Amino acid sequence: MSPSDWIKKVKLPTLLATQRIGLTAISVLGLAVFLFSYFTYLKIPDFPAWRAMKDIKPGPVAVEVEGDTKVKGIYYLPSGVRVREFLAPLGIKTPQEEVILKNGMKIEVRSGEVVKMGKMDASKRLSLDIPVNVNLIREDEFCLIPGVGEKTAKAIVTFRRMKGGRIKNLEELLAVPGIKEKKLRELRKYLTTEDD
């Protein structure tokens, strides 16, 4: 039996006119839902901060904006950007216009104005690979550094207290029990003695 004979013998069901109309309607409706969701939900959202910052290219300086503003978050800026250049396009007023933004800075905004400029929390700085000052972080923050447990953190804080609250050079940490050359090399990625 050839395939053509088989087709003649077997009567395949044909679609009625109403079924064809229904199938066409469902197909058109499905296509409309797909196109609507594609153009509504999948397009890139338009945030005010993105519009305002279109002329500033990303760079190595991480700056956090915090407070009662719609543009809060962490921004990556090129070196040498002044506070005014960064905040004016975002609609934020600042009295410290000529201050150059540094890596790890935090800008607190209230009612559209800068109220305080400081440093990001140690946890944020460490997660962004920004070194923290060994003289300023707390014992619990030392534990956020890979390879530093509670015992080592406590030993570093005790050592710092013995030094009058100030470690001048990271090499001094070699005097802390449990810190040898290898561990000090690892700690250099996360710690500094400089104020930025």
Coordinates of C-alpha atoms in Angstrom, one line a residue:
M1 CA 0.0 0.0 0.0
S2 CA 1.5 3.3 -1.1
P3 CA 1.2 6.5 1.0
S4 CA -1.2 8.0 -1.5
D5 CA -3.6 5.0 -1.2
W6 CA -3.4 5.2 2.6
I7 CA -4.4 8.9 2.5
K8 CA -7.4 8.1 0.3
K9 CA -8.6 5.3 2.6
V10 CA -8.2 7.2 5.8
K11 CA -10.4 10.2 6.1
L12 CA -8.6 12.9 8.0
P13 CA -10.9 15.2 9.9
T14 CA -11.2 18.6 8.2
L15 CA -11.6 21.9 10.1
L16 CA -15.0 23.5 9.9
A17 CA -15.2 27.2 9.0
T18 CA -16.0 28.1 12.6
Q19 CA -13.0 26.1 13.9
R20 CA -10.7 27.9 11.5
I21 CA -12.0 31.3 12.6
G22 CA -11.5 30.3 16.3
L23 CA -8.0 29.0 15.7
T24 CA -7.1 32.2 13.8
A25 CA -8.6 34.3 16.7
I26 CA -6.6 32.5 19.3
S27 CA -3.4 32.8 17.3
V28 CA -3.9 36.6 16.8
L29 CA -4.7 37.0 20.5
G30 CA -1.6 35.1 21.5
L31 CA 0.6 37.2 19.3
A32 CA -1.0 40.4 20.7
V33 CA -0.3 39.3 24.3
F34 CA 3.3 38.4 23.4
L35 CA 4.0 41.7 21.7
F36 CA 2.3 43.7 24.5
S37 CA 4.3 42.0 27.2
Y38 CA 7.5 42.3 25.2
F39 CA 7.2 46.1 24.7
T40 CA 5.8 46.7 28.1
Y41 CA 7.7 44.6 30.5
L42 CA 11.0 43.7 28.8
K43 CA 12.1 47.1 27.8
I44 CA 14.9 48.8 29.8
P45 CA 13.3 51.0 32.5
D46 CA 13.9 54.7 32.4
F47 CA 15.3 55.8 35.8
P48 CA 15.9 59.5 36.4
A49 CA 19.5 58.8 37.5
W50 CA 20.3 57.1 34.2
R51 CA 18.9 60.1 32.2
A52 CA 20.8 62.6 34.3
M53 CA 24.1 60.7 34.2
K54 CA 24.2 59.9 30.5
D55 CA 27.2 62.2 30.0
I56 CA 29.2 60.7 32.9
K57 CA 31.0 57.6 31.9
P58 CA 31.5 54.8 34.5
G59 CA 34.9 54.5 36.1
P60 CA 36.9 53.2 39.1
V61 CA 35.5 55.5 41.8
A62 CA 32.5 54.0 43.7
V63 CA 30.3 56.6 45.4
E64 CA 27.2 55.8 47.4
V65 CA 24.1 58.1 47.5
E66 CA 21.9 57.5 50.5
G67 CA 18.8 59.1 52.0
D68 CA 15.3 60.2 50.9
T69 CA 16.0 60.4 47.2
K70 CA 14.9 58.4 44.2
V71 CA 18.5 58.2 42.9
K72 CA 20.1 56.4 45.9
G73 CA 22.5 53.6 45.2
I74 CA 26.2 53.1 44.3
Y75 CA 27.6 54.8 41.3
Y76 CA 30.9 54.2 39.5
L77 CA 32.5 57.4 38.3
P78 CA 35.7 58.4 36.6
S79 CA 38.5 59.8 38.7
G80 CA 38.5 63.5 39.3
V81 CA 34.7 64.1 39.2
R82 CA 33.6 66.9 41.5
V83 CA 30.5 66.7 43.8
R84 CA 28.7 69.4 41.7
E85 CA 29.3 67.6 38.4
F86 CA 27.9 64.4 39.9
L87 CA 24.9 65.7 41.9
A88 CA 23.6 68.7 39.8
P89 CA 22.2 66.5 37.0
L90 CA 20.5 64.4 39.6
G91 CA 18.7 67.5 41.0
I92 CA 20.6 67.5 44.3
K93 CA 22.0 70.7 45.8
T94 CA 25.3 70.7 47.6
P95 CA 27.3 73.3 49.4
Q96 CA 30.6 71.4 48.8
E97 CA 30.7 71.9 45.1
E98 CA 34.4 71.7 44.5
V99 CA 35.1 68.5 46.6
I100 CA 36.5 65.8 44.4
L101 CA 34.8 62.4 44.9
K102 CA 37.0 59.6 46.2
N103 CA 36.5 55.9 46.1
G104 CA 34.3 54.7 48.9
M105 CA 32.6 58.0 49.7
K106 CA 29.0 58.2 50.9
I107 CA 26.8 61.2 50.3
E108 CA 23.7 61.5 52.5
V109 CA 20.8 63.4 51.0
R110 CA 17.7 64.8 52.8
S111 CA 15.0 66.9 51.0
G112 CA 17.1 67.2 47.8
E113 CA 20.2 68.6 49.6
V114 CA 23.5 67.0 50.7
V115 CA 23.5 66.9 54.5
K116 CA 26.5 64.8 55.1
M117 CA 29.5 63.4 53.3
G118 CA 31.5 60.6 54.7
K119 CA 32.7 57.0 54.0
M120 CA 30.7 53.9 53.1
D121 CA 30.3 51.3 55.8
A122 CA 33.2 48.8 56.0
S123 CA 30.9 46.0 54.8
K124 CA 30.1 47.8 51.6
R125 CA 33.7 48.9 51.0
L126 CA 34.9 45.4 51.5
S127 CA 32.3 43.9 49.2
L128 CA 33.4 46.5 46.5
D129 CA 37.1 45.6 47.0
I130 CA 37.8 49.0 48.5
P131 CA 40.4 48.7 51.4
V132 CA 39.3 49.9 54.8
N133 CA 41.5 51.7 57.3
V134 CA 42.8 49.3 59.9
N135 CA 42.6 52.0 62.5
L136 CA 38.9 52.7 62.0
I137 CA 37.1 49.4 61.7
R138 CA 35.5 47.5 64.6
E139 CA 36.2 44.0 65.7
D140 CA 33.1 42.6 64.0
E141 CA 34.0 44.3 60.7
F142 CA 37.5 42.6 60.8
C143 CA 35.6 39.3 60.6
L144 CA 34.2 40.3 57.2
I145 CA 37.7 40.0 55.8
P146 CA 38.4 36.5 54.3
G147 CA 40.8 34.6 56.5
V148 CA 40.1 36.7 59.6
G149 CA 38.1 35.0 62.3
E150 CA 37.0 36.2 65.7
K151 CA 40.2 35.3 67.4
T152 CA 42.4 37.2 64.9
A153 CA 40.0 40.2 64.9
K154 CA 40.2 40.4 68.6
A155 CA 44.0 40.2 68.5
I156 CA 44.2 43.0 66.0
V157 CA 41.9 45.3 68.0
T158 CA 43.9 44.5 71.2
F159 CA 47.2 45.2 69.4
R160 CA 45.8 48.5 68.0
R161 CA 44.7 49.6 71.5
M162 CA 48.2 48.8 72.8
K163 CA 49.7 51.0 70.0
G164 CA 47.6 53.9 71.2
G165 CA 44.8 53.3 68.8
R166 CA 47.0 53.9 65.7
I167 CA 48.7 51.4 63.5
K168 CA 51.1 53.4 61.3
N169 CA 52.2 50.7 58.9
L170 CA 50.6 47.3 58.0
E171 CA 53.9 45.6 58.7
E172 CA 53.2 46.2 62.4
L173 CA 50.5 43.5 62.2
L174 CA 53.2 40.9 62.0
A175 CA 53.5 41.3 65.8
V176 CA 49.9 40.1 66.1
P177 CA 49.7 36.4 67.0
G178 CA 48.5 34.4 64.0
I179 CA 49.6 36.9 61.4
K180 CA 52.6 35.9 59.3
E181 CA 54.0 37.1 56.0
K182 CA 51.5 35.1 53.9
K183 CA 48.5 36.3 55.9
L184 CA 49.7 39.9 55.8
R185 CA 50.0 39.7 52.0
E186 CA 46.3 38.7 51.9
L187 CA 45.3 41.4 54.4
R188 CA 46.9 44.1 52.2
K189 CA 44.1 43.6 49.7
Y190 CA 41.5 44.6 52.3
L191 CA 43.3 46.9 54.8
T192 CA 45.1 50.3 54.6
T193 CA 46.6 52.8 57.1
E194 CA 45.7 55.8 54.9
D195 CA 42.7 58.0 55.3
D196 CA 41.0 58.6 52.0

